[in-house]
PDB file of C-alpha atoms in Angstrom:
ATOM      1  CA  MET D   1     -20.878  13.652 -11.880  1.00 28.00           C
ATOM      2  CA  THR D   2     -19.767  10.193 -12.912  1.00 32.00           C
ATOM      3  CA  PRO D   3     -16.073   9.777 -12.077  1.00 34.00           C
ATOM      4  CA  PRO D   4     -13.881   8.909 -15.062  1.00 35.00           C
ATOM      5  CA  LYS D   5     -12.730   5.324 -15.278  1.00 40.00           C
ATOM      6  CA  PRO D   6      -9.189   4.278 -16.169  1.00 43.00           C
ATOM      7  CA  ASN D   7      -8.805   3.306 -19.807  1.00 42.00           C
ATOM      8  CA  ILE D   8      -7.459  -0.211 -19.424  1.00 45.00           C
ATOM      9  CA  ASP D   9      -7.081  -0.503 -23.208  1.00 48.00           C
ATOM     10  CA  MET D  10      -4.626   2.390 -23.367  1.00 50.00           C
ATOM     11  CA  PRO D  11      -1.376   1.064 -24.892  1.00 61.00           C
ATOM     12  CA  ASN D  12       0.689   3.195 -22.529  1.00 78.00           C
ATOM     13  CA  PRO D  13      -1.355   4.346 -19.530  1.00 95.00           C
ATOM     14  CA  THR D  14      -0.003   7.136 -17.369  1.00 97.00           C
ATOM     15  CA  VAL D  15      -0.401   6.989 -13.596  1.00 98.00           C
ATOM     16  CA  GLY D  16       0.278   9.357 -10.759  1.00 98.00           C
ATOM     17  CA  LEU D  17       2.475   7.770  -8.088  1.00 98.00           C
ATOM     18  CA  PHE D  18       1.683   8.584  -4.468  1.00 98.00           C
ATOM     19  CA  VAL D  19       4.500   6.988  -2.497  1.00 95.00           C
ATOM     20  CA  SER D  20       3.348   7.758   1.095  1.00 94.00           C
ATOM     21  CA  CYS D  21       5.368   9.866   3.492  1.00 91.00           C
ATOM     22  CA  ILE D  22       7.074   6.942   5.261  1.00 92.00           C
ATOM     23  CA  VAL D  23       8.342   5.587   1.934  1.00 95.00           C
ATOM     24  CA  ASP D  24       9.457   9.049   0.859  1.00 93.00           C
ATOM     25  CA  VAL D  25      11.363   9.676   4.101  1.00 93.00           C
ATOM     26  CA  LEU D  26      12.573   6.231   5.183  1.00 94.00           C
ATOM     27  CA  TYR D  27      12.249   3.758   2.307  1.00 96.00           C
ATOM     28  CA  PRO D  28      12.852   5.457  -1.055  1.00 96.00           C
ATOM     29  CA  LYS D  29      13.836   2.077  -2.530  1.00 97.00           C
ATOM     30  CA  VAL D  30      10.188   1.008  -2.200  1.00 97.00           C
ATOM     31  CA  GLY D  31       9.147   3.989  -4.306  1.00 97.00           C
ATOM     32  CA  LEU D  32      11.820   3.238  -6.884  1.00 97.00           C
ATOM     33  CA  ALA D  33      10.786  -0.425  -6.981  1.00 97.00           C
ATOM     34  CA  THR D  34       7.167   0.617  -7.534  1.00 97.00           C
ATOM     35  CA  GLU D  35       8.187   2.819 -10.440  1.00 97.00           C
ATOM     36  CA  LYS D  36      10.346   0.018 -11.863  1.00 96.00           C
ATOM     37  CA  LEU D  37       7.432  -2.412 -11.768  1.00 95.00           C
ATOM     38  CA  LEU D  38       5.050  -0.022 -13.460  1.00 97.00           C
ATOM     39  CA  VAL D  39       7.521   1.066 -16.134  1.00 96.00           C
ATOM     40  CA  SER D  40       8.316  -2.586 -16.897  1.00 93.00           C
ATOM     41  CA  GLN D  41       4.651  -2.981 -17.862  1.00 93.00           C
ATOM     42  CA  GLY D  42       4.678  -0.033 -20.242  1.00 95.00           C
ATOM     43  CA  VAL D  43       3.164   2.418 -17.765  1.00 97.00           C
ATOM     44  CA  GLU D  44       4.355   6.009 -17.700  1.00 97.00           C
ATOM     45  CA  VAL D  45       4.806   7.220 -14.126  1.00 98.00           C
ATOM     46  CA  VAL D  46       4.286  10.818 -13.011  1.00 97.00           C
ATOM     47  CA  PHE D  47       5.437  11.894  -9.551  1.00 97.00           C
ATOM     48  CA  PRO D  48       3.784  15.179  -8.505  1.00 96.00           C
ATOM     49  CA  GLN D  49       6.217  17.119  -6.332  1.00 95.00           C
ATOM     50  CA  GLU D  50       3.336  18.770  -4.459  1.00 96.00           C
ATOM     51  CA  GLN D  51       2.341  15.527  -2.722  1.00 96.00           C
ATOM     52  CA  THR D  52       2.871  15.234   1.022  1.00 94.00           C
ATOM     53  CA  CYS D  53       1.132  13.013   3.589  1.00 95.00           C
ATOM     54  CA  CYS D  54      -2.339  11.608   2.915  1.00 96.00           C
ATOM     55  CA  GLY D  55      -3.377  12.757   6.401  1.00 94.00           C
ATOM     56  CA  GLN D  56      -3.923   9.367   7.995  1.00 92.00           C
ATOM     57  CA  PRO D  57      -1.797   9.884  11.167  1.00 90.00           C
ATOM     58  CA  ALA D  58      -3.592  13.145  11.956  1.00 91.00           C
ATOM     59  CA  PHE D  59      -6.982  11.594  11.150  1.00 92.00           C
ATOM     60  CA  ASN D  60      -6.376   8.608  13.432  1.00 87.00           C
ATOM     61  CA  ALA D  61      -5.213  10.944  16.212  1.00 87.00           C
ATOM     62  CA  GLY D  62      -8.437  12.919  16.022  1.00 88.00           C
ATOM     63  CA  GLN D  63      -6.701  15.981  14.585  1.00 90.00           C
ATOM     64  CA  GLN D  64      -9.338  16.436  11.943  1.00 88.00           C
ATOM     65  CA  LYS D  65      -8.456  19.992  10.909  1.00 91.00           C
ATOM     66  CA  ASP D  66      -4.876  18.893  10.232  1.00 93.00           C
ATOM     67  CA  SER D  67      -6.091  15.890   8.253  1.00 95.00           C
ATOM     68  CA  LEU D  68      -8.461  18.196   6.357  1.00 97.00           C
ATOM     69  CA  ALA D  69      -5.547  20.361   5.194  1.00 96.00           C
ATOM     70  CA  LEU D  70      -3.602  17.312   4.022  1.00 97.00           C
ATOM     71  CA  ALA D  71      -6.636  15.822   2.278  1.00 97.00           C
ATOM     72  CA  LYS D  72      -7.178  19.123   0.464  1.00 97.00           C
ATOM     73  CA  ASN D  73      -3.571  19.107  -0.704  1.00 97.00           C
ATOM     74  CA  PHE D  74      -3.870  15.553  -2.004  1.00 98.00           C
ATOM     75  CA  LEU D  75      -7.116  16.276  -3.840  1.00 98.00           C
ATOM     76  CA  ASN D  76      -5.843  19.557  -5.265  1.00 98.00           C
ATOM     77  CA  THR D  77      -2.734  17.761  -6.489  1.00 98.00           C
ATOM     78  CA  PHE D  78      -4.183  14.618  -8.049  1.00 98.00           C
ATOM     79  CA  ALA D  79      -7.835  15.316  -8.963  1.00 98.00           C
ATOM     80  CA  PRO D  80      -7.024  17.930 -11.665  1.00 97.00           C
ATOM     81  CA  MET D  81      -4.511  15.509 -13.207  1.00 97.00           C
ATOM     82  CA  ILE D  82      -7.277  12.942 -13.703  1.00 97.00           C
ATOM     83  CA  GLU D  83      -9.882  15.490 -14.766  1.00 96.00           C
ATOM     84  CA  GLU D  84      -7.536  16.949 -17.387  1.00 96.00           C
ATOM     85  CA  GLY D  85      -6.499  13.516 -18.679  1.00 95.00           C
ATOM     86  CA  GLU D  86      -2.892  13.854 -17.578  1.00 96.00           C
ATOM     87  CA  ILE D  87      -3.135  10.555 -15.686  1.00 97.00           C
ATOM     88  CA  SER D  88      -5.671   7.725 -15.755  1.00 96.00           C
ATOM     89  CA  SER D  89      -5.090   6.406 -12.234  1.00 97.00           C
ATOM     90  CA  ILE D  90      -3.314   6.948  -8.923  1.00 98.00           C
ATOM     91  CA  VAL D  91      -1.145   4.078  -7.679  1.00 98.00           C
ATOM     92  CA  VAL D  92      -0.180   3.750  -4.022  1.00 98.00           C
ATOM     93  CA  PRO D  93       2.308   1.175  -2.606  1.00 97.00           C
ATOM     94  CA  SER D  94       0.478   1.269   0.729  1.00 96.00           C
ATOM     95  CA  GLY D  95      -2.802  -0.341   1.680  1.00 94.00           C
ATOM     96  CA  SER D  96      -3.329   2.016   4.611  1.00 94.00           C
ATOM     97  CA  CYS D  97      -2.815   5.177   2.540  1.00 96.00           C
ATOM     98  CA  ALA D  98      -5.027   3.850  -0.256  1.00 97.00           C
ATOM     99  CA  ALA D  99      -7.757   3.119   2.311  1.00 96.00           C
ATOM    100  CA  MET D 100      -7.420   6.627   3.733  1.00 96.00           C
ATOM    101  CA  ILE D 101      -7.760   8.197   0.291  1.00 97.00           C
ATOM    102  CA  LYS D 102     -10.591   6.001  -0.955  1.00 96.00           C
ATOM    103  CA  HIS D 103     -12.675   5.744   2.215  1.00 95.00           C
ATOM    104  CA  SER D 104     -11.670   8.048   5.073  1.00 95.00           C
ATOM    105  CA  TYR D 105     -11.671  11.217   2.997  1.00 97.00           C
ATOM    106  CA  ALA D 106     -15.446  10.798   2.806  1.00 96.00           C
ATOM    107  CA  ALA D 107     -15.642  11.121   6.606  1.00 95.00           C
ATOM    108  CA  ILE D 108     -13.565  14.298   6.519  1.00 96.00           C
ATOM    109  CA  ILE D 109     -15.778  15.804   3.818  1.00 96.00           C
ATOM    110  CA  GLU D 110     -18.888  14.848   5.795  1.00 95.00           C
ATOM    111  CA  LYS D 111     -17.590  16.780   8.808  1.00 94.00           C
ATOM    112  CA  TYR D 112     -16.319  19.715   6.736  1.00 96.00           C
ATOM    113  CA  PRO D 113     -18.731  19.872   3.773  1.00 96.00           C
ATOM    114  CA  SER D 114     -17.235  21.183   0.556  1.00 96.00           C
ATOM    115  CA  GLU D 115     -18.720  20.808  -2.904  1.00 97.00           C
ATOM    116  CA  GLU D 116     -15.297  21.103  -4.472  1.00 97.00           C
ATOM    117  CA  MET D 117     -13.723  18.455  -2.234  1.00 97.00           C
ATOM    118  CA  SER D 118     -16.705  16.170  -2.765  1.00 97.00           C
ATOM    119  CA  ARG D 119     -16.364  16.509  -6.534  1.00 97.00           C
ATOM    120  CA  GLN D 120     -12.623  15.936  -6.359  1.00 98.00           C
ATOM    121  CA  HIS D 121     -13.084  12.863  -4.174  1.00 98.00           C
ATOM    122  CA  GLN D 122     -15.589  11.401  -6.621  1.00 96.00           C
ATOM    123  CA  THR D 123     -12.965  11.901  -9.303  1.00 96.00           C
ATOM    124  CA  ILE D 124     -10.183  10.052  -7.492  1.00 96.00           C
ATOM    125  CA  GLU D 125     -12.115   7.495  -5.407  1.00 95.00           C
ATOM    126  CA  HIS D 126     -12.534   4.866  -8.139  1.00 93.00           C
ATOM    127  CA  ASN D 127      -9.249   5.690  -9.824  1.00 96.00           C
ATOM    128  CA  THR D 128      -6.961   5.081  -6.840  1.00 98.00           C
ATOM    129  CA  TYR D 129      -5.337   1.666  -6.596  1.00 98.00           C
ATOM    130  CA  GLU D 130      -3.074  -0.104  -4.159  1.00 98.00           C
ATOM    131  CA  LEU D 131      -0.059  -1.404  -6.088  1.00 98.00           C
ATOM    132  CA  SER D 132      -0.850  -5.141  -6.183  1.00 97.00           C
ATOM    133  CA  GLU D 133      -4.470  -4.355  -7.073  1.00 97.00           C
ATOM    134  CA  TYR D 134      -3.350  -2.232 -10.018  1.00 97.00           C
ATOM    135  CA  LEU D 135      -0.833  -4.799 -11.240  1.00 96.00           C
ATOM    136  CA  VAL D 136      -3.320  -7.673 -11.166  1.00 96.00           C
ATOM    137  CA  GLU D 137      -6.736  -6.106 -11.790  1.00 95.00           C
ATOM    138  CA  VAL D 138      -5.840  -3.342 -14.237  1.00 96.00           C
ATOM    139  CA  LEU D 139      -2.654  -4.510 -15.958  1.00 95.00           C
ATOM    140  CA  GLY D 140      -3.227  -8.254 -15.682  1.00 93.00           C
ATOM    141  CA  VAL D 141       0.426  -8.796 -14.784  1.00 91.00           C
ATOM    142  CA  GLU D 142       1.776 -12.336 -14.880  1.00 83.00           C
ATOM    143  CA  ILE D 143       4.965 -12.624 -12.826  1.00 81.00           C
ATOM    144  CA  THR D 144       7.723 -14.975 -13.942  1.00 78.00           C
ATOM    145  CA  PRO D 145      10.672 -15.400 -11.556  1.00 75.00           C
ATOM    146  CA  SER D 146      13.770 -13.864 -13.096  1.00 72.00           C
ATOM    147  CA  HIS D 147      15.928 -16.489 -11.401  1.00 75.00           C
ATOM    148  CA  THR D 148      15.035 -19.597  -9.434  1.00 81.00           C
ATOM    149  CA  PRO D 149      11.727 -19.424  -7.515  1.00 87.00           C
ATOM    150  CA  LEU D 150      11.994 -17.881  -4.085  1.00 92.00           C
ATOM    151  CA  GLU D 151      11.858 -20.185  -1.093  1.00 93.00           C
ATOM    152  CA  ASN D 152      10.716 -19.758   2.506  1.00 96.00           C
ATOM    153  CA  VAL D 153       8.526 -16.729   1.794  1.00 97.00           C
ATOM    154  CA  ALA D 154       5.405 -15.918   3.816  1.00 97.00           C
ATOM    155  CA  TYR D 155       2.828 -13.187   3.345  1.00 98.00           C
ATOM    156  CA  HIS D 156       1.425 -10.965   6.083  1.00 96.00           C
ATOM    157  CA  PRO D 157      -1.865  -9.349   4.980  1.00 95.00           C
ATOM    158  CA  CYS D 158      -1.741  -5.838   6.412  1.00 94.00           C
ATOM    159  CA  CYS D 159      -4.935  -4.770   8.168  1.00 92.00           C
ATOM    160  CA  HIS D 160      -6.090  -1.853   6.013  1.00 92.00           C
ATOM    161  CA  LEU D 161      -5.414  -3.764   2.817  1.00 95.00           C
ATOM    162  CA  LEU D 162      -7.281  -6.845   3.987  1.00 95.00           C
ATOM    163  CA  ARG D 163     -10.096  -5.411   6.076  1.00 93.00           C
ATOM    164  CA  ASP D 164     -10.746  -1.985   4.613  1.00 93.00           C
ATOM    165  CA  LEU D 165      -9.921  -2.504   0.929  1.00 96.00           C
ATOM    166  CA  LYS D 166     -10.808  -6.239   0.875  1.00 96.00           C
ATOM    167  CA  ILE D 167      -7.629  -6.961  -1.089  1.00 97.00           C
ATOM    168  CA  ASP D 168      -6.013 -10.332  -0.422  1.00 97.00           C
ATOM    169  CA  GLN D 169      -5.994 -12.484  -3.549  1.00 96.00           C
ATOM    170  CA  GLN D 170      -4.001 -10.011  -5.641  1.00 96.00           C
ATOM    171  CA  PRO D 171      -0.764  -9.894  -3.602  1.00 97.00           C
ATOM    172  CA  ARG D 172      -0.995 -13.615  -2.966  1.00 96.00           C
ATOM    173  CA  GLN D 173      -1.316 -14.276  -6.693  1.00 95.00           C
ATOM    174  CA  LEU D 174       1.859 -12.317  -7.386  1.00 95.00           C
ATOM    175  CA  LEU D 175       3.766 -14.026  -4.573  1.00 95.00           C
ATOM    176  CA  GLU D 176       2.609 -17.502  -5.564  1.00 94.00           C
ATOM    177  CA  LYS D 177       4.221 -16.942  -8.969  1.00 92.00           C
ATOM    178  CA  LEU D 178       7.493 -15.872  -7.369  1.00 93.00           C
ATOM    179  CA  THR D 179       7.556 -18.952  -5.153  1.00 93.00           C
ATOM    180  CA  ASP D 180       6.388 -21.502  -7.736  1.00 91.00           C
ATOM    181  CA  ASN D 181       3.148 -21.910  -5.783  1.00 91.00           C
ATOM    182  CA  LYS D 182       5.030 -22.638  -2.572  1.00 94.00           C
ATOM    183  CA  LEU D 183       4.117 -19.552  -0.555  1.00 96.00           C
ATOM    184  CA  LEU D 184       4.315 -20.586   3.090  1.00 97.00           C
ATOM    185  CA  ASN D 185       1.190 -20.964   5.185  1.00 95.00           C
ATOM    186  CA  LEU D 186       1.683 -18.402   7.956  1.00 96.00           C
ATOM    187  CA  PRO D 187      -0.232 -19.354  11.122  1.00 96.00           C
ATOM    188  CA  GLU D 188      -2.731 -16.686  12.191  1.00 93.00           C
ATOM    189  CA  ALA D 189      -1.828 -14.763   9.042  1.00 92.00           C
ATOM    190  CA  GLU D 190      -4.787 -12.395   9.328  1.00 92.00           C
ATOM    191  CA  THR D 191      -3.885 -11.341  12.875  1.00 92.00           C
ATOM    192  CA  CYS D 192      -2.561  -7.778  13.151  1.00 93.00           C
ATOM    193  CA  CYS D 193       1.212  -7.436  13.545  1.00 85.00           C
ATOM    194  CA  GLY D 194       0.676  -4.850  16.283  1.00 81.00           C
ATOM    195  CA  PHE D 195       1.777  -1.723  14.443  1.00 74.00           C
ATOM    196  CA  GLY D 196      -1.467   0.076  13.728  1.00 70.00           C
ATOM    197  CA  GLY D 197       0.230   3.446  13.315  1.00 65.00           C
ATOM    198  CA  LEU D 198      -0.325   5.482  16.466  1.00 66.00           C
ATOM    199  CA  PHE D 199      -1.604   2.349  18.199  1.00 66.00           C
ATOM    200  CA  SER D 200       1.988   1.168  18.591  1.00 61.00           C
ATOM    201  CA  LEU D 201       2.868   4.431  20.367  1.00 66.00           C
ATOM    202  CA  TRP D 202      -0.163   4.662  22.612  1.00 72.00           C
ATOM    203  CA  ASN D 203      -0.288   0.941  23.432  1.00 70.00           C
ATOM    204  CA  GLU D 204       3.354  -0.092  23.364  1.00 76.00           C
ATOM    205  CA  GLU D 205       3.090  -3.216  25.524  1.00 83.00           C
ATOM    206  CA  ILE D 206       0.171  -4.642  23.552  1.00 85.00           C
ATOM    207  CA  SER D 207       1.820  -3.686  20.268  1.00 83.00           C
ATOM    208  CA  VAL D 208       5.050  -5.466  21.182  1.00 86.00           C
ATOM    209  CA  GLU D 209       3.221  -8.604  22.324  1.00 91.00           C
ATOM    210  CA  MET D 210       1.321  -8.743  19.057  1.00 89.00           C
ATOM    211  CA  GLY D 211       4.577  -8.321  17.149  1.00 91.00           C
ATOM    212  CA  LEU D 212       6.212 -11.095  19.171  1.00 95.00           C
ATOM    213  CA  ARG D 213       3.314 -13.418  18.381  1.00 95.00           C
ATOM    214  CA  LYS D 214       3.661 -12.662  14.678  1.00 94.00           C
ATOM    215  CA  ALA D 215       7.431 -13.276  14.889  1.00 95.00           C
ATOM    216  CA  SER D 216       6.801 -16.604  16.611  1.00 95.00           C
ATOM    217  CA  ASN D 217       4.422 -17.654  13.845  1.00 96.00           C
ATOM    218  CA  LEU D 218       6.929 -16.645  11.191  1.00 97.00           C
ATOM    219  CA  LYS D 219       9.550 -18.796  12.872  1.00 96.00           C
ATOM    220  CA  ALA D 220       7.104 -21.689  13.178  1.00 96.00           C
ATOM    221  CA  CYS D 221       6.394 -21.771   9.450  1.00 97.00           C
ATOM    222  CA  GLY D 222      10.067 -21.463   8.510  1.00 97.00           C
ATOM    223  CA  ALA D 223       9.866 -18.050   6.848  1.00 97.00           C
ATOM    224  CA  GLU D 224      13.068 -16.266   5.902  1.00 97.00           C
ATOM    225  CA  LEU D 225      11.177 -13.435   4.229  1.00 97.00           C
ATOM    226  CA  VAL D 226       7.730 -12.046   4.952  1.00 98.00           C
ATOM    227  CA  ALA D 227       6.198  -9.837   2.270  1.00 97.00           C
ATOM    228  CA  VAL D 228       4.036  -6.894   3.334  1.00 97.00           C
ATOM    229  CA  SER D 229       2.214  -4.089   1.550  1.00 95.00           C
ATOM    230  CA  ASP D 230       2.781  -1.345   4.124  1.00 94.00           C
ATOM    231  CA  ALA D 231       6.070   0.213   5.166  1.00 93.00           C
ATOM    232  CA  GLY D 232       4.745   0.776   8.690  1.00 91.00           C
ATOM    233  CA  CYS D 233       4.170  -2.944   9.208  1.00 92.00           C
ATOM    234  CA  MET D 234       7.590  -3.617   7.687  1.00 95.00           C
ATOM    235  CA  THR D 235       9.230  -1.249  10.170  1.00 92.00           C
ATOM    236  CA  HIS D 236       7.437  -2.754  13.161  1.00 92.00           C
ATOM    237  CA  LEU D 237       8.063  -6.366  12.178  1.00 94.00           C
ATOM    238  CA  ASN D 238      11.737  -5.852  11.424  1.00 95.00           C
ATOM    239  CA  GLY D 239      12.229  -4.113  14.761  1.00 93.00           C
ATOM    240  CA  ILE D 240      10.730  -7.112  16.548  1.00 93.00           C
ATOM    241  CA  LEU D 241      12.532  -9.706  14.406  1.00 96.00           C
ATOM    242  CA  ILE D 242      15.937  -8.081  14.788  1.00 95.00           C
ATOM    243  CA  LYS D 243      15.572  -7.576  18.529  1.00 92.00           C
ATOM    244  CA  GLU D 244      14.525 -11.188  19.006  1.00 93.00           C
ATOM    245  CA  GLY D 245      17.402 -12.517  16.903  1.00 95.00           C
ATOM    246  CA  HIS D 246      15.225 -14.019  14.178  1.00 95.00           C
ATOM    247  CA  SER D 247      16.769 -14.501  10.742  1.00 95.00           C
ATOM    248  CA  CYS D 248      13.463 -13.651   9.024  1.00 97.00           C
ATOM    249  CA  ARG D 249      13.071 -10.147   7.598  1.00 97.00           C
ATOM    250  CA  ALA D 250      10.045  -8.202   6.399  1.00 97.00           C
ATOM    251  CA  ILE D 251      10.213  -6.778   2.876  1.00 97.00           C
ATOM    252  CA  HIS D 252       7.811  -4.645   0.896  1.00 98.00           C
ATOM    253  CA  ILE D 253       6.131  -6.587  -1.885  1.00 97.00           C
ATOM    254  CA  ALA D 254       7.218  -3.962  -4.441  1.00 97.00           C
ATOM    255  CA  GLU D 255      10.901  -4.575  -3.716  1.00 96.00           C
ATOM    256  CA  LEU D 256      10.489  -8.339  -3.644  1.00 96.00           C
ATOM    257  CA  ILE D 257       8.819  -8.445  -7.055  1.00 95.00           C
ATOM    258  CA  ALA D 258      11.050  -5.809  -8.660  1.00 94.00           C
ATOM    259  CA  ASP D 259      14.205  -7.646  -7.560  1.00 91.00           C
ATOM    260  CA  ASN D 260      13.025 -11.168  -8.348  1.00 89.00           C
ATOM    261  CA  GLY D 261      10.136 -11.029 -10.806  1.00 78.00           C
ATOM    262  CA  LEU D 262      11.563  -8.972 -13.643  1.00 70.00           C
ATOM    263  CA  ASP D 263      14.150  -9.943 -16.232  1.00 58.00           C
TER     264      ASP D 263
END
């Protein structure tokens, strides 16, 4: 079947919000900021209570049966909503979760073949968007700073967003507007911060060294804020920055825009 496409011309599109488990548990303000951004653009937001984890931690740990159960729950929750026209798209304020849903579910289905899961994945694959992608590519959002333009802001392109989803211009475009085209040039911006989910647990020394290098580059470019698209990277970077006594702090792009780019 041909998966349904979002109706960009809808005057008031309705989206399903998948916040990610780390946002739900640790950073609810990121979820609220995401909703605020979408609602400000005339989008109706639906939050299915049945959502849990996308399954990425289990998948990366090789626990494929556990990730299968979580993938099934996601698909059973969101695919019928698209098929029945209740929502046009799924929006995710996390590059890593969006990559898991769009790409890694295919690997799970390949290992555990299921016609129903395959059909459901075809339904959601092209209708799932990372937040900045949805704001720029679907809604065509133009950000205007609500106050004076932000200063001393850098952008760290999180690995899954940049490498797996190939999304880089969209968040930069939003941040350039907030900073009056003065977004800082972060040295080695595309280098991983060292989090990598379970990588930071299994390879602590390497993870910390990578985080320290990122912190050093943030200091070198004069950043006071570094915008990120993933709460995991935000957690890791802030742990490093605080421990090292840096004044810079990592902030999710949803919060930064919602607090400074809306009237």
